[in-house]
Short mmCIF file of C-alpha atoms in Angstrom, two decimals:
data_model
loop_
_atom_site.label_atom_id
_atom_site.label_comp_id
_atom_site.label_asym_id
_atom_site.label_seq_id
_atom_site.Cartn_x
_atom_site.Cartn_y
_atom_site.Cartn_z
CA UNK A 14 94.69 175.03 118.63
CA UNK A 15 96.14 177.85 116.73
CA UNK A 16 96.90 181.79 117.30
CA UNK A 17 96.36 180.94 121.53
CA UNK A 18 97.89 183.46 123.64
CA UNK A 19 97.46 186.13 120.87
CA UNK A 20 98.76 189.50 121.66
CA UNK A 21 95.91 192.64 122.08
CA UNK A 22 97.97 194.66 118.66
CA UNK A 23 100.04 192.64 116.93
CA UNK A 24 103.43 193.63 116.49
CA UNK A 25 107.12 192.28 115.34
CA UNK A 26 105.05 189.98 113.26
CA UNK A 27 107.97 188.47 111.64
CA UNK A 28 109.55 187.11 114.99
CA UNK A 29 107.04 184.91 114.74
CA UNK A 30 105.81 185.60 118.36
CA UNK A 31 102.33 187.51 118.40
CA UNK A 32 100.75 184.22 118.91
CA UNK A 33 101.39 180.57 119.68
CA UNK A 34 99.60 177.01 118.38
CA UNK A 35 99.06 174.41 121.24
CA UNK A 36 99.32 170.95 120.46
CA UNK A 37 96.76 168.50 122.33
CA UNK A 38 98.25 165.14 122.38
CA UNK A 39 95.93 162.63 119.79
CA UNK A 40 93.55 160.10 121.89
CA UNK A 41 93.38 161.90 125.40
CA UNK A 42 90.64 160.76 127.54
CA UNK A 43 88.71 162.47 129.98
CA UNK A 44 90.11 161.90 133.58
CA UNK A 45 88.99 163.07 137.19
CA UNK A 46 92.01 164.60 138.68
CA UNK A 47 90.46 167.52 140.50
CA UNK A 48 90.43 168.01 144.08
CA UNK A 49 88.56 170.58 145.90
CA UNK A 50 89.49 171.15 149.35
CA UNK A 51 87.35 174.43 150.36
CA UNK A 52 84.86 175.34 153.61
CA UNK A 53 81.09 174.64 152.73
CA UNK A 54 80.17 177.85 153.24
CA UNK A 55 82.03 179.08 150.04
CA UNK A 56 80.66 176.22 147.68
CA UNK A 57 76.69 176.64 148.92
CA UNK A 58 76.39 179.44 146.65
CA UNK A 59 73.46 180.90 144.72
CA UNK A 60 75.98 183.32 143.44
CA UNK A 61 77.66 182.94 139.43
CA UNK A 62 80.64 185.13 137.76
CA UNK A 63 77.83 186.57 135.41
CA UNK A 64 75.78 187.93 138.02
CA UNK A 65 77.92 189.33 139.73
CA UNK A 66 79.44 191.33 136.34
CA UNK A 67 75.62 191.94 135.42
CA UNK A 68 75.35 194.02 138.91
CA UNK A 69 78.68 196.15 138.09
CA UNK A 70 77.13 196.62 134.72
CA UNK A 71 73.96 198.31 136.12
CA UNK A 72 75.90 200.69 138.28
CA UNK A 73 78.17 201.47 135.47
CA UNK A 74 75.74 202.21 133.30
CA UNK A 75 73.91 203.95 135.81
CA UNK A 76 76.73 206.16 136.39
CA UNK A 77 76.97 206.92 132.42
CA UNK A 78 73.23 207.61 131.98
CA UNK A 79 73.45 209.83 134.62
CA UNK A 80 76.61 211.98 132.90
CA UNK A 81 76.26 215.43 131.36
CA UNK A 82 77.53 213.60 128.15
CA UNK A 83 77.18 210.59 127.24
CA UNK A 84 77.98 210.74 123.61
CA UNK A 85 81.99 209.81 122.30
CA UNK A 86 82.60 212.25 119.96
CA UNK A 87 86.34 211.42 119.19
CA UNK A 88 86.93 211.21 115.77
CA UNK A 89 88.13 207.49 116.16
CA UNK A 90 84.90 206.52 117.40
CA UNK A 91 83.29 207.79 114.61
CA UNK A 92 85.11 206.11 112.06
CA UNK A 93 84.74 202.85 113.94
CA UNK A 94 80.82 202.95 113.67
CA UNK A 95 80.67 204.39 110.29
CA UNK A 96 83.17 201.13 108.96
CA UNK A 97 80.88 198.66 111.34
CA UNK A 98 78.23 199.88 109.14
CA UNK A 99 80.64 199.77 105.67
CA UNK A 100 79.90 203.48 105.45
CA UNK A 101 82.59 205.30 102.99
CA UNK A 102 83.63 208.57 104.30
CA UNK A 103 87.21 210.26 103.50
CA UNK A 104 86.56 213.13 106.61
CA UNK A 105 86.97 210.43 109.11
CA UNK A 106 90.45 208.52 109.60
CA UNK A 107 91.34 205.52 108.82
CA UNK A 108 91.94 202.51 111.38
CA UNK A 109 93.48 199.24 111.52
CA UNK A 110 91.17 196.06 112.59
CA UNK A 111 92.49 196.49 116.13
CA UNK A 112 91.16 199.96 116.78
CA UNK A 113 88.17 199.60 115.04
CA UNK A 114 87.41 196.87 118.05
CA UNK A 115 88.68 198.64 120.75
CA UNK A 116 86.98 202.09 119.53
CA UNK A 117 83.57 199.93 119.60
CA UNK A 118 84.31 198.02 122.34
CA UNK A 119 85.15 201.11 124.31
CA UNK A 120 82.05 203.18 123.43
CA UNK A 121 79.26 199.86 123.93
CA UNK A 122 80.80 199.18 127.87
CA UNK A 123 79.28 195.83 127.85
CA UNK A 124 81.86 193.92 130.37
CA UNK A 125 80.79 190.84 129.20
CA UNK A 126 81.17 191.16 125.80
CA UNK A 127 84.64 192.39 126.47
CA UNK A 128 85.83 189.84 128.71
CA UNK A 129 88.16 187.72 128.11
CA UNK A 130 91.04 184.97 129.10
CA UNK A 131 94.82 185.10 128.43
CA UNK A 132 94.81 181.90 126.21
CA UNK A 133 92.03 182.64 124.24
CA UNK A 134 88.35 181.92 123.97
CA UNK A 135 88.90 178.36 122.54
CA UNK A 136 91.27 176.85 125.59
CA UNK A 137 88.82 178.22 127.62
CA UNK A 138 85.98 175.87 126.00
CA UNK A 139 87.84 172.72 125.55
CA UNK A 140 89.44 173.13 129.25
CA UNK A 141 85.54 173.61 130.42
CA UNK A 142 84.88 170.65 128.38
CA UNK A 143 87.36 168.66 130.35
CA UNK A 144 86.47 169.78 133.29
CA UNK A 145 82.93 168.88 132.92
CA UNK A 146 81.29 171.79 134.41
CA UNK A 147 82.55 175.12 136.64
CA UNK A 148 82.14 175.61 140.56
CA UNK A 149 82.00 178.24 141.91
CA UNK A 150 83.96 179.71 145.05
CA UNK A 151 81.75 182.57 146.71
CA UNK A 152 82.67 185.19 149.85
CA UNK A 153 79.73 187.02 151.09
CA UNK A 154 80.35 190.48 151.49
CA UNK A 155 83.10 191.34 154.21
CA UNK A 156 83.67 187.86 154.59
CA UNK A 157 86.69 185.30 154.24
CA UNK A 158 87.30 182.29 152.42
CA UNK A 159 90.28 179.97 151.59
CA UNK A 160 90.58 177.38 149.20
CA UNK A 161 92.51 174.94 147.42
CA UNK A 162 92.55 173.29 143.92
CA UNK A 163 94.73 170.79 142.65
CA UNK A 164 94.22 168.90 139.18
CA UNK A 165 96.58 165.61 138.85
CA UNK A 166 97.38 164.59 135.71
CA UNK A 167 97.53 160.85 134.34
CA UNK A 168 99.02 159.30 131.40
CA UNK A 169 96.71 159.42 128.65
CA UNK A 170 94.53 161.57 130.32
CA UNK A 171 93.00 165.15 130.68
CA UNK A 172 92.80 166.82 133.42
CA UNK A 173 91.35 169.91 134.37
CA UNK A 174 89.51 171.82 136.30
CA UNK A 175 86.73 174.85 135.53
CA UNK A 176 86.52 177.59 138.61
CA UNK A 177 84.54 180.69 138.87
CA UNK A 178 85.13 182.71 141.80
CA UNK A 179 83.32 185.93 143.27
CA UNK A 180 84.69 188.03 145.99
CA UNK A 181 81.47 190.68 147.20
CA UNK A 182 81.93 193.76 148.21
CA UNK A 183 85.04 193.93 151.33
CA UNK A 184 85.74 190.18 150.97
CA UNK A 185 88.91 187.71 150.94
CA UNK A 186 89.40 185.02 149.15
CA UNK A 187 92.98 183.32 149.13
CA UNK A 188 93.02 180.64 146.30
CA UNK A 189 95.48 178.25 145.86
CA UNK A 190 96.00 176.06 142.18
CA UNK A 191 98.35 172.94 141.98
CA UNK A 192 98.70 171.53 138.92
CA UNK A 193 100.95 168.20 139.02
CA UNK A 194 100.98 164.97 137.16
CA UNK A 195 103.63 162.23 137.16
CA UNK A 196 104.28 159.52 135.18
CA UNK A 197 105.74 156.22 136.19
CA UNK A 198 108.86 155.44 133.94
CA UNK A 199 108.52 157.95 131.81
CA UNK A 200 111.00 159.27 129.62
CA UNK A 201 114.65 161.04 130.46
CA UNK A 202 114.54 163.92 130.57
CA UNK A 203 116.68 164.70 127.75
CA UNK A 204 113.58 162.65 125.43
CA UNK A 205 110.83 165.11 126.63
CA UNK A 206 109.29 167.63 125.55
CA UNK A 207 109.08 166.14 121.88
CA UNK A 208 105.78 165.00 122.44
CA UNK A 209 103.39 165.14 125.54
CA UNK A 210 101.84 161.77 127.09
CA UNK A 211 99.00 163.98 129.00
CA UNK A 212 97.34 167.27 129.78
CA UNK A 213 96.62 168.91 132.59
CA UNK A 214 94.56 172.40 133.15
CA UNK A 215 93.05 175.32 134.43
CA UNK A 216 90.37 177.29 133.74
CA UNK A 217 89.68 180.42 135.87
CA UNK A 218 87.52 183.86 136.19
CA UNK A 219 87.52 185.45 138.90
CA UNK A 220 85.33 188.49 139.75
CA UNK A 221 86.80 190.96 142.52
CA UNK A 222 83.95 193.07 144.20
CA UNK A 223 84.45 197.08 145.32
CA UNK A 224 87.45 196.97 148.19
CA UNK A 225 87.67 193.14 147.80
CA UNK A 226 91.20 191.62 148.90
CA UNK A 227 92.03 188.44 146.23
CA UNK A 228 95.02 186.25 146.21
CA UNK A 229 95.73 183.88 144.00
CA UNK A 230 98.65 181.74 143.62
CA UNK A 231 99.09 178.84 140.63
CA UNK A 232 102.21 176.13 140.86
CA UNK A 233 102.83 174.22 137.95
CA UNK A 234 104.63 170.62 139.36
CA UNK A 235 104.52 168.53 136.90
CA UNK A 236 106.59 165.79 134.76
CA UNK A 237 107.89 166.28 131.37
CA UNK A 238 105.84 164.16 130.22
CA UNK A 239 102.74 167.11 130.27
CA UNK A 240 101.12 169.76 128.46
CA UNK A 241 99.68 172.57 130.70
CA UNK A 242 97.29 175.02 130.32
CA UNK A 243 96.97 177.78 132.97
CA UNK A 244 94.40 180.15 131.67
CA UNK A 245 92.34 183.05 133.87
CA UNK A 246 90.48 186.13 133.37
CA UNK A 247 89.60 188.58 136.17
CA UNK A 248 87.13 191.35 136.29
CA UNK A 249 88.02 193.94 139.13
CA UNK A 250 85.44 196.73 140.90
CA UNK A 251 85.98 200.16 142.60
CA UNK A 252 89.17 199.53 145.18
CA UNK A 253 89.73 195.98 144.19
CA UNK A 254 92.98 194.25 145.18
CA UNK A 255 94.38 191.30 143.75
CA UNK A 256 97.74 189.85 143.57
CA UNK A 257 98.81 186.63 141.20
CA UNK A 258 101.96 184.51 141.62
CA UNK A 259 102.36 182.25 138.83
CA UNK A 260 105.20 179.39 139.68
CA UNK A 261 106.32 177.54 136.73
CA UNK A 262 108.49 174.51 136.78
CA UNK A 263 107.65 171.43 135.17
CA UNK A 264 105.88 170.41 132.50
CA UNK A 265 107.27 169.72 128.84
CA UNK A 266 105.27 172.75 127.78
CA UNK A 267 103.35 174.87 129.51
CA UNK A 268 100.79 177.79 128.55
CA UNK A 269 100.45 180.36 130.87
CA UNK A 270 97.76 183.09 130.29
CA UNK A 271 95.59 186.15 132.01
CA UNK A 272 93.67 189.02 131.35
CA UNK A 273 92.35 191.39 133.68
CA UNK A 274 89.70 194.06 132.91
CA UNK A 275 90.59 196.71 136.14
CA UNK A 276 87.00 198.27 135.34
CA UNK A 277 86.60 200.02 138.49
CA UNK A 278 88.47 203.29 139.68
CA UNK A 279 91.66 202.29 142.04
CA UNK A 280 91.27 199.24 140.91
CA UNK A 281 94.83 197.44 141.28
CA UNK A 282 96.22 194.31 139.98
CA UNK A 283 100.02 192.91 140.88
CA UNK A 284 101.19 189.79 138.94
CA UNK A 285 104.74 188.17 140.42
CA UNK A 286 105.63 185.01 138.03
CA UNK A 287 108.89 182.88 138.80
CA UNK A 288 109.68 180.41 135.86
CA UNK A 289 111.79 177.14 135.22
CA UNK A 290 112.23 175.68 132.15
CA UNK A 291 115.35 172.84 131.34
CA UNK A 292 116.63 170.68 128.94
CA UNK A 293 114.00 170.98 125.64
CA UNK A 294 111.25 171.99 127.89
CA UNK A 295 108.98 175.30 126.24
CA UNK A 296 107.58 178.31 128.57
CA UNK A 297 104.58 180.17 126.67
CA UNK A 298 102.94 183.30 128.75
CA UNK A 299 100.58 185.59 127.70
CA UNK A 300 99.89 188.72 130.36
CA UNK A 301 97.00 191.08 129.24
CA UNK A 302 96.13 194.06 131.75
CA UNK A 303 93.26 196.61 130.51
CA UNK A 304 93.03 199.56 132.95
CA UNK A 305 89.90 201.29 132.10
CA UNK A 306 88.95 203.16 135.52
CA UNK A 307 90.39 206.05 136.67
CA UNK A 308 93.86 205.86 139.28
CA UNK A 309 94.47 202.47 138.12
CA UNK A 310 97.60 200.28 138.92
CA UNK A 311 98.91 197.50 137.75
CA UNK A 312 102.35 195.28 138.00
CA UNK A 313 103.98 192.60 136.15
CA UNK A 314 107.20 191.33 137.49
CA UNK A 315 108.68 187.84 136.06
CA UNK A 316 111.65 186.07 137.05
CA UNK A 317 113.32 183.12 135.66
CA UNK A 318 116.12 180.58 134.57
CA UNK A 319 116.56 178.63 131.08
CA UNK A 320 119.28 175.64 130.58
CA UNK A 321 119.54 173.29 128.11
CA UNK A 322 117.86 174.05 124.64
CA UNK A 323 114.65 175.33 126.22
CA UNK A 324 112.77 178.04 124.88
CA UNK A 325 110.15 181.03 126.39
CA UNK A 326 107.97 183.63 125.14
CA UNK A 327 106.48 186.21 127.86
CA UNK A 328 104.09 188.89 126.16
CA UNK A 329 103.07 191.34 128.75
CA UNK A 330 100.43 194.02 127.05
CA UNK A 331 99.30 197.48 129.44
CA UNK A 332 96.27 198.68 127.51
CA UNK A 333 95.77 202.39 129.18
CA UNK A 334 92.11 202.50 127.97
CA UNK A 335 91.10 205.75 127.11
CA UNK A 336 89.20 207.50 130.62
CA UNK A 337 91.66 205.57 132.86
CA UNK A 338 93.43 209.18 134.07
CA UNK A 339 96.18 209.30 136.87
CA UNK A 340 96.69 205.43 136.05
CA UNK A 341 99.74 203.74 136.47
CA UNK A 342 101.21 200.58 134.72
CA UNK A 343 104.79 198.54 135.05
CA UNK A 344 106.12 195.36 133.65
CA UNK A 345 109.51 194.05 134.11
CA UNK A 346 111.13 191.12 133.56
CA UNK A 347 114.76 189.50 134.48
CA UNK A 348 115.64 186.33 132.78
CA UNK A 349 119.00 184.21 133.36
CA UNK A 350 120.47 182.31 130.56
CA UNK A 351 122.39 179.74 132.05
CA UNK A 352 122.79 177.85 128.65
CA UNK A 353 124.02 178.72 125.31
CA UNK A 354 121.46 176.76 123.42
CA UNK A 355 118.37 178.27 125.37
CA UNK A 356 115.79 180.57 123.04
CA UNK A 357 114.10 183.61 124.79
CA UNK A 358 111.87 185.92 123.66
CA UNK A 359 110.01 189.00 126.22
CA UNK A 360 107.82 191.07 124.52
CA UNK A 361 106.91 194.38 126.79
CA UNK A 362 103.91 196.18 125.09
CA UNK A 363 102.43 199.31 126.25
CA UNK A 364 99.15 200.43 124.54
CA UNK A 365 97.88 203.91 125.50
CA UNK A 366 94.87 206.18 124.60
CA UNK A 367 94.73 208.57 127.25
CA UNK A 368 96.92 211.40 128.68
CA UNK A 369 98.05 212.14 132.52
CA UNK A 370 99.13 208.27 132.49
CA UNK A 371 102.55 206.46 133.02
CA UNK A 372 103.34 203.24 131.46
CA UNK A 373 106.72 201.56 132.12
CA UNK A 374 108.43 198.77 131.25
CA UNK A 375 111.78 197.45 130.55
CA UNK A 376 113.93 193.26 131.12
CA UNK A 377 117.25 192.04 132.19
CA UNK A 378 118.46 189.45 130.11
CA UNK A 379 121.70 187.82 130.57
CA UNK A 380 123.82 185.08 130.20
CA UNK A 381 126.57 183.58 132.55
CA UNK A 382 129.52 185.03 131.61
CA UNK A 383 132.86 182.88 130.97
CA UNK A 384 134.92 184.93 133.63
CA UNK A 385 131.76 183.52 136.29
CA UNK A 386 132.56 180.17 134.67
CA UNK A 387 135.72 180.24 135.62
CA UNK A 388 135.50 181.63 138.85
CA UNK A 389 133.57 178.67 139.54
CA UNK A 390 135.69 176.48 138.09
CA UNK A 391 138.41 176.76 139.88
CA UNK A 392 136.86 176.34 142.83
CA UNK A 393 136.07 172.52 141.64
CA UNK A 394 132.44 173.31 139.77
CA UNK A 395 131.82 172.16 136.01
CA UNK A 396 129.66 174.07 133.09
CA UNK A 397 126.75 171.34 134.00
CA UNK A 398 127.18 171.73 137.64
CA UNK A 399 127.18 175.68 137.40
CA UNK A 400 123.77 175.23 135.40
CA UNK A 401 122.36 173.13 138.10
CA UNK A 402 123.08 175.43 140.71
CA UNK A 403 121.03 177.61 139.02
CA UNK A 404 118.24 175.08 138.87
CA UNK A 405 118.69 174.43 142.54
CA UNK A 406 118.38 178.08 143.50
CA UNK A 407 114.98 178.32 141.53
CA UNK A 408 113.86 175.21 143.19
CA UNK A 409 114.70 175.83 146.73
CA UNK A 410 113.12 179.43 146.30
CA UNK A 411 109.58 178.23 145.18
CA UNK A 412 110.30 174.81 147.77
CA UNK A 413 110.52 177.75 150.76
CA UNK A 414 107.17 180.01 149.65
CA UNK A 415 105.13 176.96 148.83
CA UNK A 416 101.52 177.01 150.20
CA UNK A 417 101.40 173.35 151.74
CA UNK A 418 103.30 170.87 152.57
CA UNK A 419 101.69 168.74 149.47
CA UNK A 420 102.95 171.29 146.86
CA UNK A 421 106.39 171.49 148.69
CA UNK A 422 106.28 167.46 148.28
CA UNK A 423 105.79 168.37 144.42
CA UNK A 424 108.32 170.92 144.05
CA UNK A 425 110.90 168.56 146.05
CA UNK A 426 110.14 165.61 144.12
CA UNK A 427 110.46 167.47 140.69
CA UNK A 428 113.85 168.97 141.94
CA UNK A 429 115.19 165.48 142.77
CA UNK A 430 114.93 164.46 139.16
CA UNK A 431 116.01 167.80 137.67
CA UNK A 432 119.38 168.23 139.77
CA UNK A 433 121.70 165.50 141.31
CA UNK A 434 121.61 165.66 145.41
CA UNK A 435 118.79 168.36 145.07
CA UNK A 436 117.87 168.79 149.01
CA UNK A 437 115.70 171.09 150.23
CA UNK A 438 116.27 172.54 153.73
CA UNK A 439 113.49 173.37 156.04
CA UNK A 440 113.56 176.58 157.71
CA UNK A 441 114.72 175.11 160.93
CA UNK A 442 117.58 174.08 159.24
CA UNK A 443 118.54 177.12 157.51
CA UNK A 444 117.48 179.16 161.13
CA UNK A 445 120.53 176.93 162.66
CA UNK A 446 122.40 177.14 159.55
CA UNK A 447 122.38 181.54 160.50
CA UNK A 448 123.11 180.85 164.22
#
């Protein structure tokens, strides 16, 4: 699949990182690795991700109609229609392909049509495809709800699984998303990531309704024998809340993308991503956050580790749409280097059309320096056991915040065959450890 996880503008084309191809491995077959462990209440449902949308459309447009003005008169508005309708006219300035569409796009207001997923419109078909069909995961309004996904990937196979979830009006909805495959014998580790012997995905929208609480958290488990695809796209009302932790640590290569369309004033959306990647392993993440309503916020904070020859792109776009005043949007990244041979590549963007706005963003990156080297090395640690200590840390981190005791089983077992003697220490343990 080519130009996946493409970036809102464009930019820095030569780097060769506005987009990425994903490489489906030849003679996959469909496979049935999805579990759904949820109350009945939240899968007997007459409620869909399009009605609920089609309802904050009304009111929206409701709200428009019922404006002094409803005309946009800005000049780059203009131009947009008038070269939709290949209409020459040298009083009206000219635009590149990306602000024609987002000039259009901003003066129809059709959510719909503007929605969209971090990978891309074509991932999202062929994991639906896979998946066979979506379910959906509903909260009535001012309710609760809990759930738990996990896909489990098989050699040959494809895995995936399709999930629509609506949060009404002064709901919660905590949604957890495991994503693990093994494979008996398969390759060293140092052999991976040169070609993939499954896949394994995720296909996600998400709807949160005026005041509604979400939560959703994603581990990514698996061998390096995988290719994973982690792709969402989230719709947010008046006062919505929702907070994303992305934990990435297997998998020979890995796509991870969002978008989120903040539509409603106050709307906020907080993204916290913690990333692994070893040996020739590839990271690929594509973070997309349009704030459109008025006192916006949004977040992006990503933290991670790279050994070996392993290599990561993280594009995080902030598109301050133009009538989101007094919004607010931050991305920040630290990454750790803990090999020379590792290639990284963060790519902050922030788009803005609108004044009375702040948009911030700025990464760490840095490498173990030889005077830490040695410091450890004379207290009896190599170069390769330095790097796994760095592995360990990561591991142990996302071991301790696991959700279950089933994705802590994951994250242990993919530890053991990442670092020598990897133990993980339950909190009892560390609680006596302190006293």
């Amino acid at each position: 699949m080519q130009h996946m996880s493409a970036m809102p503008a464009p930019t820095w084309r030569w780097l060769r990182m506005n987009d990425t191809a994903i490489e489906i491995p030849q003679g996959l077959e469909r496979v049935g690795g999805t579990d759904i462990e949820a109350e009945d209440a939240l899968l007997d449902t007459t409620a869909t991700f399009e009605n609920a949308v089609a309802k904050l459309q009304e009111r929206l447009d409701a709200a428009r109609s019922d404006a002094a003005d409803t005309a946009d008169s800005r000049a780059s508005v203009r131009a947009a229609k008038l070269a939709h309708e290949d209409i020459a006219d040298l009083d009206t300035p000219a635009l590149s392909r990306y602000q024609r569409r987002a000039a259009l796009e901003e003066d129809a207001g059709d959510i719909a049509r503007a929605f969209e997923t971090g990978i891309g419109a074509d991932a999202r078909a062929y994991l639906g495809f896979i998946a066979g069909g979506a379910i959906t995961l509903a909260t009535a309004a001012g309710a609760e709800g809990q759930a738990t996904v996990r896909v489990t990937g098989e050699q040959g196979g494809a895995a995936a699984a399709s999930v629509d979830v609506v949060a009404e009006a002064n709901s919660t909805f905590n949604l957890v998303i495991s994503l693990d495959g093994v494979v008996e014998g398969a390759r060293p580790a140092q052999d991976a990531a040169s070609e993939s012997l499954g896949l394994i995905g995720s296909e996600l929208r998400v709807f949160a309704g005026a005041n509604a609480r979400v939560k959703i958290t994603v581990y990514i488990t698996a061998d390096d024998a995988f290719t994973v695809l982690d792709d969402s796209g989230y719709v947010l009302d008046e006062g919505a809340r929702v907070t994303v932790r992305h934990v990435v640590l297997g998998g020979a290569h890995t796509a991870t993308g969002l978008a989120a369309d903040l539509r409603g004033d106050t709307a906020r959306m907080d993204i916290d991503t913690r990333y692994l990647a070893s040996v020739a392993e590839t990271r690929d993440f594509n973070y997309i956050i349009r704030q459109r309503g008025r006192k916006t916020v949004s977040n992006m904070d990503a933290n991670g580790v790279l050994t070996g020859c392993a290599k990561k792109v993280l594009r995080g776009t902030i598109d301050l749409v133009h009538g989101c005043k007094g919004s607010e949007g931050t991305e920040r990244e630290t990454v750790l280097l803990a090999s020379k041979g590792v290639d990284n590549k963060t790519v902050p963007v922030i788009l803005c059309d609108e004044d009375d706005v702040a948009g911030n963003h700025g990464a760490t990156i840095g490498h173990v320096r030889p005077e830490q080297l040695f410091y450890l090395g004379c207290r009896g640690l190599s170069e390769e056991a330095a790097e796994a200590l760095f592995i360990t840390a990561k591991l142990e981190d996302a071991a301790l915040s696991a959700p279950d005791d089933a994705i802590r089983h994951n994250v242990m077992r993919l530890g053991s065959a990442l670092a020598e003697d990897f133990e993980y220490f339950e909190d009892e343990d560390l609680e006596e450890d302190v006293a």
